[in-house]
CSV table of C-alpha atoms and ligand atoms in Angstrom, one decimal:
chain,number,residue,atom,x,y,z
A,1,MET,CA,0.0,0.0,0.0
A,2,GLU,CA,1.2,3.5,-0.8
A,3,THR,CA,2.3,5.6,2.2
A,4,PRO,CA,0.0,8.6,2.6
A,5,PRO,CA,1.9,11.9,2.2
A,6,VAL,CA,0.2,13.4,5.3
A,7,LEU,CA,-1.1,11.7,8.4
A,8,VAL,CA,-4.3,13.1,10.0
A,9,ASP,CA,-5.4,12.7,13.6
A,10,THR,CA,-7.5,14.6,16.1
A,11,ARG,CA,-6.8,15.3,19.8
A,12,GLY,CA,-9.9,16.7,21.3
A,13,ARG,CA,-10.7,20.0,19.6
A,14,VAL,CA,-7.3,20.0,17.8
A,15,GLY,CA,-6.7,18.7,14.3
A,16,LEU,CA,-3.1,17.3,13.8
A,17,ILE,CA,-1.6,17.0,10.3
A,18,THR,CA,1.8,15.4,10.1
A,19,LEU,CA,3.9,15.7,6.9
A,20,ASN,CA,4.9,12.2,6.1
A,21,ARG,CA,7.7,11.9,3.5
A,22,PRO,CA,10.6,11.4,6.0
A,23,ARG,CA,12.9,9.8,3.4
A,24,GLN,CA,12.6,12.9,1.3
A,25,LEU,CA,12.9,15.2,4.3
A,26,ASN,CA,9.2,16.0,3.7
A,27,ALA,CA,9.9,17.6,0.3
A,28,LEU,CA,6.6,19.2,-0.6
A,29,SER,CA,5.4,17.3,-3.6
A,30,ASP,CA,2.2,18.1,-5.4
A,31,ALA,CA,0.5,15.0,-3.9
A,32,LEU,CA,1.6,16.1,-0.4
A,33,MET,CA,0.4,19.7,-0.9
A,34,ASP,CA,-3.0,18.4,-2.3
A,35,ALA,CA,-3.3,16.1,0.8
A,36,LEU,CA,-2.3,18.9,3.2
A,37,GLY,CA,-4.9,21.3,1.6
A,38,ALA,CA,-7.6,18.7,1.7
A,39,ALA,CA,-6.9,17.9,5.4
A,40,LEU,CA,-6.8,21.7,6.3
A,41,LEU,CA,-10.2,22.3,4.6
A,42,ALA,CA,-11.7,19.2,6.3
A,43,PHE,CA,-10.6,20.4,9.7
A,44,ASP,CA,-11.8,24.0,8.9
A,45,ALA,CA,-15.2,22.7,8.1
A,46,ASP,CA,-15.4,20.4,11.2
A,47,PRO,CA,-17.3,22.2,14.0
A,48,GLY,CA,-15.6,19.9,16.5
A,49,ILE,CA,-12.2,21.4,15.7
A,50,GLY,CA,-11.0,24.8,17.0
A,51,ALA,CA,-7.3,24.8,16.0
A,52,ILE,CA,-5.0,22.9,13.6
A,53,VAL,CA,-1.4,21.8,14.1
A,54,ILE,CA,1.0,21.1,11.2
A,55,ALA,CA,4.0,19.0,12.3
A,56,GLY,CA,7.0,17.5,10.4
A,57,GLY,CA,9.5,15.0,11.6
A,58,PRO,CA,12.5,15.2,14.0
A,59,LYS,CA,15.0,15.9,11.2
A,60,ALA,CA,12.9,18.1,8.9
A,61,PHE,CA,9.7,20.0,9.1
A,62,ALA,CA,10.1,20.2,5.3
A,63,ALA,CA,13.1,20.6,3.0
A,64,GLY,CA,11.2,22.7,0.4
A,65,ALA,CA,9.4,22.1,-2.8
A,66,ASP,CA,10.1,18.7,-4.5
A,67,ILE,CA,13.2,19.4,-6.6
A,68,SER,CA,13.0,16.0,-8.3
A,69,ALA,CA,9.6,16.9,-9.8
A,70,MET,CA,10.4,20.6,-10.5
A,71,ALA,CA,13.6,19.8,-12.4
A,72,ASP,CA,11.7,18.7,-15.5
A,73,TRP,CA,8.9,21.3,-15.5
A,74,SER,CA,8.6,23.9,-18.2
A,75,TYR,CA,7.2,27.4,-18.0
A,76,MET,CA,3.9,26.1,-19.5
A,77,ASP,CA,3.7,23.2,-17.0
A,78,VAL,CA,3.8,25.6,-14.0
A,79,TYR,CA,1.8,28.4,-15.7
A,80,GLN,CA,-1.0,26.1,-16.9
A,81,GLY,CA,-0.9,23.9,-13.8
A,82,GLU,CA,-0.9,27.0,-11.5
A,83,PHE,CA,2.0,25.6,-9.5
A,84,ILE,CA,1.8,26.9,-5.8
A,85,THR,CA,-1.4,28.9,-6.4
A,86,ARG,CA,-3.5,25.8,-7.1
A,87,ASN,CA,-2.8,23.9,-3.8
A,88,TRP,CA,-0.1,25.5,-1.6
A,89,GLU,CA,-2.3,28.6,-1.1
A,90,THR,CA,-5.2,26.5,0.3
A,91,ILE,CA,-3.8,27.4,3.7
A,92,ARG,CA,-4.8,31.1,3.1
A,93,ARG,CA,-8.5,30.0,3.0
A,94,VAL,CA,-8.3,28.4,6.5
A,95,ARG,CA,-10.2,30.6,9.0
A,96,LYS,CA,-9.2,28.6,12.2
A,97,PRO,CA,-5.8,29.1,13.9
A,98,VAL,CA,-3.0,27.0,12.3
A,99,LEU,CA,0.1,26.3,14.3
A,100,ALA,CA,3.4,24.9,12.9
A,101,ALA,CA,5.5,22.6,15.0
A,102,VAL,CA,9.0,22.9,13.5
A,103,ALA,CA,11.9,20.6,14.4
A,104,GLY,CA,15.0,20.4,12.2
A,105,LEU,CA,15.0,21.8,8.7
A,106,ALA,CA,12.4,24.3,7.4
A,107,LEU,CA,14.0,25.2,4.1
A,108,GLY,CA,12.6,26.8,1.0
A,109,GLY,CA,8.9,25.9,0.7
A,110,GLY,CA,9.2,24.4,4.2
A,111,CYS,CA,10.1,27.7,5.6
A,112,GLU,CA,7.4,29.4,3.5
A,113,LEU,CA,4.8,26.9,4.8
A,114,ALA,CA,5.8,27.7,8.4
A,115,LEU,CA,5.5,31.5,7.5
A,116,ALA,CA,2.0,30.9,6.2
A,117,CYS,CA,1.0,29.4,9.6
A,118,ASP,CA,-0.4,31.7,12.3
A,119,ILE,CA,1.8,30.5,15.1
A,120,VAL,CA,5.2,28.9,14.8
A,121,VAL,CA,6.5,26.8,17.7
A,122,ALA,CA,10.2,25.9,17.0
A,123,ALA,CA,12.3,23.1,18.6
A,124,GLU,CA,15.8,24.1,19.5
A,125,SER,CA,17.0,22.0,16.5
A,126,ALA,CA,14.9,24.1,14.0
A,127,ARG,CA,16.7,25.8,11.1
A,128,PHE,CA,15.0,28.2,8.8
A,129,GLY,CA,16.4,29.1,5.4
A,130,LEU,CA,15.5,30.0,1.9
A,131,PRO,CA,18.2,28.3,-0.3
A,132,GLU,CA,16.4,28.7,-3.6
A,133,VAL,CA,19.1,31.1,-4.9
A,134,LYS,CA,21.5,28.1,-4.9
A,135,LEU,CA,19.2,26.5,-7.5
A,136,ALA,CA,18.9,29.8,-9.4
A,137,MET,CA,15.3,29.8,-8.3
A,138,LEU,CA,13.5,32.1,-5.9
A,139,PRO,CA,11.4,31.7,-2.8
A,140,GLY,CA,8.1,31.5,-4.7
A,141,ALA,CA,5.6,30.3,-2.2
A,142,GLY,CA,5.3,33.7,-0.4
A,143,GLY,CA,8.8,33.8,0.9
A,144,THR,CA,9.9,37.1,-0.7
A,145,GLN,CA,6.6,38.6,0.5
A,146,ARG,CA,5.9,37.2,4.0
A,147,LEU,CA,9.5,37.2,5.2
A,148,PRO,CA,10.1,41.0,4.9
A,149,ARG,CA,6.7,41.6,6.6
A,150,ALA,CA,7.7,39.2,9.4
A,151,ILE,CA,11.4,40.2,10.0
A,152,GLY,CA,12.0,43.4,8.0
A,153,LYS,CA,13.6,44.0,4.6
A,154,ALA,CA,17.3,43.9,5.7
A,155,LYS,CA,17.1,40.5,7.3
A,156,ALA,CA,14.8,39.1,4.6
A,157,MET,CA,17.2,40.2,1.9
A,158,ASP,CA,20.1,38.5,3.8
A,159,MET,CA,18.2,35.3,4.0
A,160,CYS,CA,16.9,35.3,0.4
A,161,LEU,CA,20.1,36.5,-1.3
A,162,SER,CA,22.7,34.6,0.7
A,163,ALA,CA,20.7,31.5,1.6
A,164,ARG,CA,21.7,32.1,5.2
A,165,GLN,CA,20.1,29.7,7.7
A,166,LEU,CA,18.7,30.9,11.0
A,167,ASP,CA,18.8,28.7,14.1
A,168,ALA,CA,15.9,28.7,16.5
A,169,ALA,CA,17.3,31.3,18.8
A,170,GLU,CA,18.0,33.7,15.9
A,171,ALA,CA,14.6,33.0,14.4
A,172,ASP,CA,13.0,33.8,17.8
A,173,ARG,CA,15.0,37.0,18.2
A,174,TRP,CA,14.0,38.1,14.7
A,175,GLY,CA,10.3,37.4,15.2
A,176,LEU,CA,10.0,34.6,12.7
A,177,VAL,CA,8.8,32.1,15.4
A,178,SER,CA,6.4,32.5,18.3
A,179,ARG,CA,8.1,30.2,20.9
A,180,VAL,CA,11.2,27.9,21.2
A,181,VAL,CA,11.0,24.7,23.2
A,182,PRO,CA,13.3,21.7,23.7
A,183,ASP,CA,13.0,19.1,20.9
A,184,GLU,CA,11.5,16.4,23.1
A,185,ALA,CA,8.7,18.8,24.2
A,186,LEU,CA,7.8,20.2,20.7
A,187,LEU,CA,4.7,18.2,19.8
A,188,ASP,CA,3.2,18.2,23.3
A,189,ALA,CA,3.9,21.9,23.8
A,190,THR,CA,2.3,22.7,20.4
A,191,LEU,CA,-0.7,20.5,21.0
A,192,ALA,CA,-1.1,22.0,24.5
A,193,LEU,CA,-1.0,25.5,23.0
A,194,ALA,CA,-3.4,24.5,20.3
A,195,ALA,CA,-5.8,22.9,22.9
A,196,GLU,CA,-5.7,26.1,25.0
A,197,ILE,CA,-6.5,28.2,21.9
A,198,ALA,CA,-9.2,25.7,20.7
A,199,ALA,CA,-11.0,26.0,24.0
A,200,TYR,CA,-11.8,29.7,23.3
A,201,SER,CA,-14.8,30.8,21.3
A,202,LEU,CA,-14.3,29.8,17.7
A,203,PRO,CA,-15.9,32.8,16.1
A,204,ALA,CA,-13.8,35.1,18.4
A,205,LEU,CA,-10.6,33.2,17.2
A,206,MET,CA,-11.6,33.6,13.6
A,207,ALA,CA,-12.3,37.3,14.0
A,208,ILE,CA,-9.0,37.8,15.7
A,209,LYS,CA,-7.1,35.9,13.0
A,210,GLU,CA,-8.9,37.9,10.3
A,211,SER,CA,-8.1,41.2,12.0
A,212,VAL,CA,-4.4,40.4,12.6
A,213,ASN,CA,-4.0,39.3,9.0
A,214,ARG,CA,-5.7,42.5,7.9
A,215,ALA,CA,-2.8,44.4,9.5
A,216,TRP,CA,-0.5,42.9,6.8
A,217,GLU,CA,-2.6,44.0,4.0
A,218,SER,CA,-3.9,47.5,4.8
A,219,SER,CA,-3.0,50.9,6.1
A,220,LEU,CA,-3.2,51.5,9.8
A,221,SER,CA,-6.4,53.6,9.4
A,222,GLU,CA,-8.1,50.9,7.3
A,223,GLY,CA,-6.9,48.2,9.7
A,224,ILE,CA,-8.2,50.0,12.7
A,225,ALA,CA,-11.5,50.6,11.0
A,226,TYR,CA,-11.7,46.8,10.2
A,227,GLU,CA,-10.8,45.9,13.8
A,228,ARG,CA,-13.5,48.2,15.2
A,229,ARG,CA,-16.2,46.6,13.0
A,230,ALA,CA,-14.9,43.2,14.1
A,231,LEU,CA,-15.1,44.3,17.7
A,232,TYR,CA,-18.7,45.6,17.2
A,233,ALA,CA,-19.7,42.3,15.7
A,234,ARG,CA,-18.5,40.5,18.9
A,235,PHE,CA,-21.5,42.1,20.6
A,236,ALA,CA,-23.8,40.0,18.3
A,237,SER,CA,-22.1,36.8,19.6
A,238,ALA,CA,-23.6,34.6,22.4
A,239,ASP,CA,-20.1,33.7,23.5
A,240,ALA,CA,-19.0,37.3,24.1
A,241,HIS,CA,-21.9,37.8,26.4
A,242,GLU,CA,-21.2,34.4,28.1
A,243,GLY,CA,-17.5,35.4,28.5
A,244,MET,CA,-18.3,38.7,30.1
A,245,GLN,CA,-21.1,37.3,32.3
A,246,ALA,CA,-18.8,34.4,33.4
A,247,PHE,CA,-16.1,36.9,34.4
A,248,LEU,CA,-18.6,38.9,36.5
A,249,ALA,CA,-20.0,35.7,38.1
A,250,LYS,CA,-16.4,34.5,38.8
A,251,ARG,CA,-17.1,31.2,37.0
A,252,ARG,CA,-15.6,29.5,33.9
A,253,PRO,CA,-17.3,30.4,30.6
A,254,GLN,CA,-19.2,27.8,28.7
A,255,PHE,CA,-18.7,28.7,25.1
A,256,SER,CA,-21.2,27.5,22.5
A,257,HIS,CA,-19.0,28.7,19.6
A,258,ARG,CA,-21.8,30.9,18.4
B,1,CAA,N1,13.2,17.9,-3.0
B,1,CAA,C1,13.3,16.6,-3.3
B,1,CAA,N2,14.1,15.8,-2.6
B,1,CAA,C2,14.7,16.3,-1.5
B,1,CAA,C3,14.7,17.6,-1.1
B,1,CAA,C4,13.8,18.5,-1.9
B,1,CAA,N3,13.6,19.8,-1.6
B,1,CAA,N4,15.4,17.8,0.0
B,1,CAA,C5,16.0,16.6,0.3
B,1,CAA,N5,15.5,15.7,-0.6
B,1,CAA,C6,15.9,14.3,-0.7
B,1,CAA,C7,17.3,14.1,-1.2
B,1,CAA,O1,17.4,14.1,-2.6
B,1,CAA,C8,17.6,12.7,-0.6
B,1,CAA,O2,17.0,11.7,-1.4
B,1,CAA,P1,17.9,10.4,-1.8
B,1,CAA,O3,18.1,9.7,-0.4
B,1,CAA,O4,16.9,9.6,-2.6
B,1,CAA,O5,19.1,10.8,-2.4
B,1,CAA,C9,16.9,12.7,0.8
B,1,CAA,O6,15.9,13.8,0.6
B,1,CAA,C10,17.8,13.1,1.9
B,1,CAA,O7,18.5,14.3,1.6
B,1,CAA,P2,20.1,14.4,1.7
B,1,CAA,O8,20.7,13.1,1.5
B,1,CAA,O9,20.5,15.6,0.8
B,1,CAA,O10,20.2,14.8,3.2
B,1,CAA,P3,21.3,15.7,3.9
B,1,CAA,O11,21.1,15.7,5.4
B,1,CAA,O12,22.7,15.4,3.4
B,1,CAA,O13,21.0,17.2,3.4
B,1,CAA,C11,19.6,19.1,2.9
B,1,CAA,C12,19.8,17.9,3.8
B,1,CAA,C13,20.7,20.2,3.3
B,1,CAA,C14,18.2,19.7,3.3
B,1,CAA,C15,19.7,18.8,1.4
B,1,CAA,O14,18.8,17.7,1.2
B,1,CAA,C16,19.1,19.9,0.6
B,1,CAA,O15,19.9,20.9,0.3
B,1,CAA,N6,17.9,19.8,0.1
B,1,CAA,C17,17.3,20.8,-0.8
B,1,CAA,C18,16.8,22.1,0.0
B,1,CAA,C19,16.3,23.1,-1.0
B,1,CAA,O16,17.0,23.6,-1.9
B,1,CAA,N7,15.0,23.5,-0.8
B,1,CAA,C20,14.4,24.5,-1.6
B,1,CAA,C21,13.6,23.9,-2.7
B,1,CAA,S1,13.0,25.0,-3.8
B,1,CAA,C22,11.6,25.6,-3.2
B,1,CAA,O17,11.2,25.3,-2.1
B,1,CAA,C23,10.9,26.6,-4.1
B,1,CAA,C24,9.7,27.3,-3.6
B,1,CAA,O18,9.8,28.4,-3.1
B,1,CAA,C25,8.4,26.7,-3.7
């Protein structure tokens, strides 16, 4: 039987997707990205899931796009096949929080996949890099766009133009990752964080994610106006009233995710 390119599991309200091509260091083939996109959309549509974790293996989160497939592609292949746009960008449609658990190498498309997640938890062994320049390619899955927004132009240029790799401590200092944990604690720590997040009101989480993402794509005035509308909309939510009433009654809130 063929090995599935991703493994899918649930832990309470958390959906766990594990990239599963360890012998190719989780190189992101089309089949893997199709399967990842399908798993993300399935968890996004599942009312029992409040947050999603994408994990790799101990040696590699992912070593980038699958060079063995790309090596033979022509311009027409990638243009007509909408390489990246067709399946890698599925993650942009996910409205629930997505966390990356990164150990080992996150290179090229692997680094870009982590950058597309909402929260990145890194193990001490994590290494982030965009080595595409070595192939005379470029980081084409959002790397040249998300990286400068995440860490600033000077650092992004350094990584893209020199293929410099960051270790976990540097990535943490530069704001590329959210937290660094020991390797042996990575999955448990990420799942625990995801469970903590998933216990909050789902529509509140989605509104927060939308609002923070809006900060990347709009002026401050537009972003603030968007945020204010999102705040006003919270007053139409049963959970927001429950949250505030529970606070006043000094009890735990019972969220209905409505
Ligand atoms: N694509 C396809 N196969 C890959 C791969 C990739 N990106 N990365 C590693 N592999 C394969 C290797 O070919 C090797 O396969 P075989 O055993 O069949 O030879 C296997 O995984 C193990 O790799 P190595 O033997 O090379 O392991 P290593 O520990 O010596 O080196 C490495 C690890 C430094 C990550 C090295 O494998 C490497 O440089 N990989 C390529 C990294 C890269 O350039 N990524 C960017 C891809 S381009 C991209 O992502 C474009 C984009 O923006 C979408």
